[in-house]
Amino acid sequence: MKDAAILLVDDEQAIIELIQTVLHKEGYTRVHSAGTGEEAIAACRSHTYDLIVLDVMLPGRSGIEICPFLRETTNAPILFLSARVSDFDKLTGFAVGGDDYITKPFNPLELVARIRSQLRRYLEPLRGVEGTADKAYEMNGEPGSIYDFGRFQVDAEAGELKVEGETVPCPALVFQLLLFLCRHPNRLFTKSELYEEVWGVGALSDDNTVMVHIHRIRERIEYEPAHPVFLINVRGMGYKLVQQPQGRSGRI
């Protein structure tokens, strides 16, 4: 993971230098920067990045405005930085394609921990690096990397989601949450358990983060996202991915 390419997007040079210094101390050497949204879009069109740290308040177009354009060229995790702390601001960040959200002022060590966690979950299925000893299994119980739920298939090694035979773009943390649920079909998980398993920072559990990512999965795999039959909610308890859904009715 230390060879991961990271893009920092912020108009405050002091913040860029702080993050670069901390990342370099942790062994990350491929750290690039951009000061505006336009520079970030251009950088993503000409280079491949494994993670993007994106400030919300940028000169010109904001981080929220440019995030959909970044998503046109990359599925890498996008971590928003912002002084805005309301749930609405966080939900907006997730809705436009962000994978995590950290507020300013921030603890540099916490930021690095989140970067490391997201890189691990994004890169492991693609590169077969540390942590992949936990092999995937197909629905028939045989060793493999493809989880087949009929309407959709999840390929763990390729990092790919197919729905009715068509490849569907899937941001990194959305894919990792779906993959985790595929590995544990019909098992009920609380929001806190899902957050700890996928984001890896249990003490910072955020119910809104999980709910937004659940919604983004449903938008991709369900016949009708408002009436889920695969990824269902057991009220007051949590969520589970049903291996063999019955019919096309469900409740949020």
mmCIF file of C-alpha atoms in Angstrom:
data_model
loop_
_atom_site.group_PDB
_atom_site.id
_atom_site.type_symbol
_atom_site.label_atom_id
_atom_site.label_comp_id
_atom_site.label_asym_id
_atom_site.label_seq_id
_atom_site.Cartn_x
_atom_site.Cartn_y
_atom_site.Cartn_z
ATOM 1 C CA MET A 1 0.000 0.000 0.000
ATOM 2 C CA LYS A 2 2.898 2.376 0.525
ATOM 3 C CA ASP A 3 3.217 2.733 -3.264
ATOM 4 C CA ALA A 4 -0.327 4.102 -3.468
ATOM 5 C CA ALA A 5 -0.785 7.315 -5.439
ATOM 6 C CA ILE A 6 -2.595 9.946 -3.367
ATOM 7 C CA LEU A 7 -3.994 13.286 -4.550
ATOM 8 C CA LEU A 8 -4.474 16.117 -2.030
ATOM 9 C CA VAL A 9 -6.856 18.867 -3.140
ATOM 10 C CA ASP A 10 -6.829 21.995 -0.960
ATOM 11 C CA ASP A 11 -6.186 25.697 -1.567
ATOM 12 C CA GLU A 12 -4.429 26.111 1.792
ATOM 13 C CA GLN A 13 -0.772 25.292 1.208
ATOM 14 C CA ALA A 14 -0.134 24.861 4.934
ATOM 15 C CA ILE A 15 -2.681 22.023 5.082
ATOM 16 C CA ILE A 16 -1.204 20.396 1.971
ATOM 17 C CA GLU A 17 2.270 20.519 3.499
ATOM 18 C CA LEU A 18 1.039 19.166 6.844
ATOM 19 C CA ILE A 19 -0.673 16.164 5.245
ATOM 20 C CA GLN A 20 2.270 15.530 2.915
ATOM 21 C CA THR A 21 4.701 15.571 5.846
ATOM 22 C CA VAL A 22 2.645 13.092 7.868
ATOM 23 C CA LEU A 23 2.117 10.798 4.875
ATOM 24 C CA HIS A 24 5.823 10.865 4.008
ATOM 25 C CA LYS A 25 6.667 9.893 7.592
ATOM 26 C CA GLU A 26 4.297 6.937 7.204
ATOM 27 C CA GLY A 27 6.135 5.839 4.066
ATOM 28 C CA TYR A 28 3.793 7.178 1.380
ATOM 29 C CA THR A 29 5.953 8.803 -1.299
ATOM 30 C CA ARG A 30 3.576 9.215 -4.244
ATOM 31 C CA VAL A 31 1.661 12.208 -2.878
ATOM 32 C CA HIS A 32 0.515 14.841 -5.381
ATOM 33 C CA SER A 33 -1.446 18.050 -4.822
ATOM 34 C CA ALA A 34 -3.865 20.420 -6.521
ATOM 35 C CA GLY A 35 -5.075 23.829 -5.371
ATOM 36 C CA THR A 36 -8.364 24.128 -7.285
ATOM 37 C CA GLY A 37 -11.169 21.909 -8.503
ATOM 38 C CA GLU A 38 -10.134 22.412 -12.113
ATOM 39 C CA GLU A 39 -6.579 21.296 -11.320
ATOM 40 C CA ALA A 40 -7.953 18.206 -9.561
ATOM 41 C CA ILE A 41 -10.131 17.252 -12.529
ATOM 42 C CA ALA A 42 -7.199 17.688 -14.907
ATOM 43 C CA ALA A 43 -4.930 15.631 -12.637
ATOM 44 C CA CYS A 44 -7.421 12.741 -12.496
ATOM 45 C CA ARG A 45 -7.785 12.757 -16.258
ATOM 46 C CA SER A 46 -4.037 12.442 -16.781
ATOM 47 C CA HIS A 47 -3.047 10.228 -13.807
ATOM 48 C CA THR A 48 -4.429 7.265 -11.892
ATOM 49 C CA TYR A 49 -4.864 7.811 -8.156
ATOM 50 C CA ASP A 50 -5.629 5.289 -5.432
ATOM 51 C CA LEU A 51 -7.137 7.841 -3.037
ATOM 52 C CA ILE A 52 -8.174 11.505 -3.112
ATOM 53 C CA VAL A 53 -8.375 13.876 -0.146
ATOM 54 C CA LEU A 54 -10.750 16.629 -1.284
ATOM 55 C CA ASP A 55 -11.407 19.919 0.493
ATOM 56 C CA VAL A 56 -15.017 21.105 0.290
ATOM 57 C CA MET A 57 -14.338 24.859 0.242
ATOM 58 C CA LEU A 58 -12.230 25.458 -2.870
ATOM 59 C CA PRO A 59 -11.897 28.618 -4.975
ATOM 60 C CA GLY A 60 -14.214 28.506 -7.969
ATOM 61 C CA ARG A 61 -16.109 25.221 -7.954
ATOM 62 C CA SER A 62 -16.349 23.515 -4.565
ATOM 63 C CA GLY A 63 -15.288 19.987 -3.751
ATOM 64 C CA ILE A 64 -18.950 18.985 -3.691
ATOM 65 C CA GLU A 65 -19.412 20.363 -7.219
ATOM 66 C CA ILE A 66 -16.372 18.669 -8.748
ATOM 67 C CA CYS A 67 -16.772 15.281 -7.060
ATOM 68 C CA PRO A 68 -19.170 13.927 -9.746
ATOM 69 C CA PHE A 69 -16.616 14.915 -12.415
ATOM 70 C CA LEU A 70 -13.878 13.047 -10.535
ATOM 71 C CA ARG A 71 -16.157 10.020 -10.361
ATOM 72 C CA GLU A 72 -16.267 9.977 -14.164
ATOM 73 C CA THR A 73 -12.589 8.988 -14.203
ATOM 74 C CA THR A 74 -11.964 7.156 -10.911
ATOM 75 C CA ASN A 75 -13.537 4.775 -8.420
ATOM 76 C CA ALA A 76 -10.794 5.489 -5.863
ATOM 77 C CA PRO A 77 -11.919 6.468 -2.347
ATOM 78 C CA ILE A 78 -12.630 10.182 -1.941
ATOM 79 C CA LEU A 79 -12.240 11.598 1.559
ATOM 80 C CA PHE A 80 -13.792 15.029 2.083
ATOM 81 C CA LEU A 81 -12.200 17.636 4.354
ATOM 82 C CA SER A 82 -14.494 20.375 5.598
ATOM 83 C CA ALA A 83 -15.089 22.867 8.400
ATOM 84 C CA ARG A 84 -18.809 22.156 8.021
ATOM 85 C CA VAL A 85 -19.998 19.677 10.626
ATOM 86 C CA SER A 86 -23.750 19.264 10.079
ATOM 87 C CA ASP A 87 -25.296 15.932 9.125
ATOM 88 C CA PHE A 88 -26.706 17.585 5.998
ATOM 89 C CA ASP A 89 -23.224 18.542 4.805
ATOM 90 C CA LYS A 90 -21.923 15.025 5.450
ATOM 91 C CA LEU A 91 -24.859 13.420 3.652
ATOM 92 C CA THR A 92 -24.361 15.768 0.711
ATOM 93 C CA GLY A 93 -20.731 14.699 0.492
ATOM 94 C CA PHE A 94 -21.681 11.023 0.438
ATOM 95 C CA ALA A 95 -24.504 11.619 -2.032
ATOM 96 C CA VAL A 96 -22.202 13.126 -4.680
ATOM 97 C CA GLY A 97 -19.695 10.265 -4.491
ATOM 98 C CA GLY A 98 -17.580 10.724 -1.365
ATOM 99 C CA ASP A 99 -16.527 7.746 0.737
ATOM 100 C CA ASP A 100 -15.586 9.417 4.013
ATOM 101 C CA TYR A 101 -15.832 12.836 5.672
ATOM 102 C CA ILE A 102 -13.550 14.403 8.254
ATOM 103 C CA THR A 103 -14.024 17.843 9.775
ATOM 104 C CA LYS A 104 -11.487 20.623 10.293
ATOM 105 C CA PRO A 105 -9.546 21.108 12.462
ATOM 106 C CA PHE A 106 -8.502 17.469 12.237
ATOM 107 C CA ASN A 107 -5.985 15.238 13.954
ATOM 108 C CA PRO A 108 -3.351 14.355 11.306
ATOM 109 C CA LEU A 109 -2.946 10.877 12.805
ATOM 110 C CA GLU A 110 -6.679 10.244 12.505
ATOM 111 C CA LEU A 111 -6.578 11.359 8.894
ATOM 112 C CA VAL A 112 -3.703 8.984 8.157
ATOM 113 C CA ALA A 113 -5.560 6.148 9.912
ATOM 114 C CA ARG A 114 -8.581 6.719 7.693
ATOM 115 C CA ILE A 115 -6.430 6.947 4.580
ATOM 116 C CA ARG A 116 -4.674 3.702 5.485
ATOM 117 C CA SER A 117 -7.980 1.953 6.188
ATOM 118 C CA GLN A 118 -9.542 3.034 2.908
ATOM 119 C CA LEU A 119 -6.462 2.161 0.870
ATOM 120 C CA ARG A 120 -6.396 -1.296 2.401
ATOM 121 C CA ARG A 121 -10.011 -1.945 1.518
ATOM 122 C CA TYR A 122 -9.689 -0.460 -1.953
ATOM 123 C CA LEU A 123 -6.401 -2.025 -3.016
ATOM 124 C CA GLU A 124 -6.542 -5.494 -1.476
ATOM 125 C CA PRO A 125 -9.207 -6.889 -3.849
ATOM 126 C CA LEU A 126 -7.420 -5.308 -6.828
ATOM 127 C CA ARG A 127 -3.841 -6.277 -6.032
ATOM 128 C CA GLY A 128 -4.194 -9.382 -3.902
ATOM 129 C CA VAL A 129 -2.031 -7.894 -1.161
ATOM 130 C CA GLU A 130 -2.038 -8.295 2.609
ATOM 131 C CA GLY A 131 -5.279 -9.471 4.144
ATOM 132 C CA THR A 132 -6.484 -11.541 1.199
ATOM 133 C CA ALA A 133 -5.924 -14.866 2.915
ATOM 134 C CA ASP A 134 -9.641 -14.646 3.707
ATOM 135 C CA LYS A 135 -10.665 -16.249 0.426
ATOM 136 C CA ALA A 136 -13.996 -15.580 -1.218
ATOM 137 C CA TYR A 137 -16.547 -18.307 -1.766
ATOM 138 C CA GLU A 138 -19.228 -18.680 -4.392
ATOM 139 C CA MET A 139 -22.803 -19.337 -3.336
ATOM 140 C CA ASN A 140 -22.396 -23.100 -3.856
ATOM 141 C CA GLY A 141 -19.677 -23.170 -1.213
ATOM 142 C CA GLU A 142 -16.796 -23.815 -3.595
ATOM 143 C CA PRO A 143 -13.670 -21.633 -3.365
ATOM 144 C CA GLY A 144 -13.788 -18.721 -5.764
ATOM 145 C CA SER A 145 -14.052 -14.980 -6.032
ATOM 146 C CA ILE A 146 -17.513 -14.421 -7.526
ATOM 147 C CA TYR A 147 -20.667 -14.097 -5.436
ATOM 148 C CA ASP A 148 -23.763 -14.846 -7.503
ATOM 149 C CA PHE A 149 -27.134 -13.544 -6.310
ATOM 150 C CA GLY A 150 -28.955 -14.183 -9.560
ATOM 151 C CA ARG A 151 -29.801 -10.620 -10.531
ATOM 152 C CA PHE A 152 -26.289 -9.432 -9.687
ATOM 153 C CA GLN A 153 -22.770 -10.817 -9.280
ATOM 154 C CA VAL A 154 -19.852 -9.426 -7.291
ATOM 155 C CA ASP A 155 -16.324 -10.300 -8.441
ATOM 156 C CA ALA A 156 -13.989 -9.797 -5.478
ATOM 157 C CA GLU A 157 -10.733 -10.155 -7.424
ATOM 158 C CA ALA A 158 -11.754 -7.859 -10.289
ATOM 159 C CA GLY A 159 -13.456 -5.356 -7.969
ATOM 160 C CA GLU A 160 -16.486 -5.499 -10.247
ATOM 161 C CA LEU A 161 -20.261 -5.472 -9.840
ATOM 162 C CA LYS A 162 -22.484 -6.787 -12.624
ATOM 163 C CA VAL A 163 -26.250 -6.349 -12.609
ATOM 164 C CA GLU A 164 -28.196 -8.383 -15.167
ATOM 165 C CA GLY A 165 -24.991 -8.872 -17.126
ATOM 166 C CA GLU A 166 -24.012 -5.200 -17.247
ATOM 167 C CA THR A 167 -21.016 -3.808 -15.365
ATOM 168 C CA VAL A 168 -22.155 -1.131 -12.917
ATOM 169 C CA PRO A 169 -19.682 1.516 -11.639
ATOM 170 C CA CYS A 170 -19.250 1.208 -7.898
ATOM 171 C CA PRO A 171 -17.201 3.585 -5.673
ATOM 172 C CA ALA A 172 -14.641 1.881 -3.466
ATOM 173 C CA LEU A 173 -16.411 1.982 -0.097
ATOM 174 C CA VAL A 174 -19.780 1.105 -1.634
ATOM 175 C CA PHE A 175 -18.158 -1.935 -3.235
ATOM 176 C CA GLN A 176 -16.396 -2.946 -0.020
ATOM 177 C CA LEU A 177 -19.617 -2.777 1.983
ATOM 178 C CA LEU A 178 -21.438 -4.837 -0.646
ATOM 179 C CA LEU A 179 -18.572 -7.346 -0.763
ATOM 180 C CA PHE A 180 -18.606 -7.730 3.016
ATOM 181 C CA LEU A 181 -22.355 -8.416 2.977
ATOM 182 C CA CYS A 182 -21.917 -10.892 0.101
ATOM 183 C CA ARG A 183 -19.402 -12.801 2.202
ATOM 184 C CA HIS A 184 -21.988 -13.112 4.979
ATOM 185 C CA PRO A 185 -25.350 -13.700 3.256
ATOM 186 C CA ASN A 186 -28.500 -13.835 5.401
ATOM 187 C CA ARG A 187 -26.577 -12.607 8.450
ATOM 188 C CA LEU A 188 -27.856 -9.580 10.334
ATOM 189 C CA PHE A 189 -25.436 -6.729 11.144
ATOM 190 C CA THR A 190 -25.986 -3.547 13.127
ATOM 191 C CA LYS A 191 -24.893 -0.227 11.633
ATOM 192 C CA SER A 192 -22.021 -0.065 14.115
ATOM 193 C CA GLU A 193 -20.813 -3.537 13.149
ATOM 194 C CA LEU A 194 -20.891 -2.656 9.451
ATOM 195 C CA TYR A 195 -19.011 0.576 10.067
ATOM 196 C CA GLU A 196 -16.295 -1.159 12.068
ATOM 197 C CA GLU A 197 -15.906 -4.001 9.562
ATOM 198 C CA VAL A 198 -15.758 -1.817 6.444
ATOM 199 C CA TRP A 199 -14.391 1.534 7.608
ATOM 200 C CA GLY A 200 -12.269 0.012 10.357
ATOM 201 C CA VAL A 201 -12.667 2.862 12.838
ATOM 202 C CA GLY A 202 -15.242 1.575 15.288
ATOM 203 C CA ALA A 203 -14.845 4.378 17.792
ATOM 204 C CA LEU A 204 -15.814 6.889 15.099
ATOM 205 C CA SER A 205 -18.969 5.027 14.055
ATOM 206 C CA ASP A 206 -21.359 7.166 12.015
ATOM 207 C CA ASP A 207 -24.861 5.825 11.340
ATOM 208 C CA ASN A 208 -25.424 8.317 8.528
ATOM 209 C CA THR A 209 -22.371 7.033 6.666
ATOM 210 C CA VAL A 210 -23.677 3.468 6.732
ATOM 211 C CA MET A 211 -27.212 4.486 5.748
ATOM 212 C CA VAL A 212 -26.013 6.491 2.758
ATOM 213 C CA HIS A 213 -23.846 3.617 1.517
ATOM 214 C CA ILE A 214 -26.710 1.142 2.017
ATOM 215 C CA HIS A 215 -28.869 3.405 -0.146
ATOM 216 C CA ARG A 216 -26.163 3.585 -2.818
ATOM 217 C CA ILE A 217 -25.931 -0.216 -2.910
ATOM 218 C CA ARG A 218 -29.708 -0.497 -3.252
ATOM 219 C CA GLU A 219 -29.660 1.950 -6.161
ATOM 220 C CA ARG A 220 -27.410 -0.501 -7.975
ATOM 221 C CA ILE A 221 -28.688 -3.977 -7.106
ATOM 222 C CA GLU A 222 -32.403 -3.674 -6.342
ATOM 223 C CA TYR A 223 -35.296 -3.873 -8.782
ATOM 224 C CA GLU A 224 -36.878 -0.989 -6.877
ATOM 225 C CA PRO A 225 -34.538 0.703 -4.351
ATOM 226 C CA ALA A 226 -37.502 1.993 -2.332
ATOM 227 C CA HIS A 227 -38.757 -1.595 -1.949
ATOM 228 C CA PRO A 228 -35.596 -3.691 -1.445
ATOM 229 C CA VAL A 229 -35.705 -7.475 -1.653
ATOM 230 C CA PHE A 230 -31.962 -8.191 -1.462
ATOM 231 C CA LEU A 231 -30.533 -5.708 1.052
ATOM 232 C CA ILE A 232 -33.215 -5.477 3.705
ATOM 233 C CA ASN A 233 -33.580 -3.718 7.036
ATOM 234 C CA VAL A 234 -34.807 -5.465 10.177
ATOM 235 C CA ARG A 235 -36.207 -2.515 12.097
ATOM 236 C CA GLY A 236 -34.315 -1.655 15.232
ATOM 237 C CA MET A 237 -31.717 -4.361 14.564
ATOM 238 C CA GLY A 238 -29.772 -3.795 11.364
ATOM 239 C CA TYR A 239 -29.277 -4.946 7.772
ATOM 240 C CA LYS A 240 -28.749 -8.223 5.952
ATOM 241 C CA LEU A 241 -28.188 -9.283 2.350
ATOM 242 C CA VAL A 242 -30.684 -11.997 1.449
ATOM 243 C CA GLN A 243 -29.342 -14.829 -0.677
ATOM 244 C CA GLN A 244 -32.662 -15.889 -2.163
ATOM 245 C CA PRO A 245 -35.175 -13.039 -1.988
ATOM 246 C CA GLN A 246 -38.867 -13.899 -2.140
ATOM 247 C CA GLY A 247 -40.745 -11.660 -4.547
ATOM 248 C CA ARG A 248 -40.147 -7.979 -5.139
ATOM 249 C CA SER A 249 -41.471 -6.427 -1.988
ATOM 250 C CA GLY A 250 -39.583 -5.157 1.012
ATOM 251 C CA ARG A 251 -39.374 -2.429 3.591
ATOM 252 C CA ILE A 252 -36.750 0.213 4.246
#
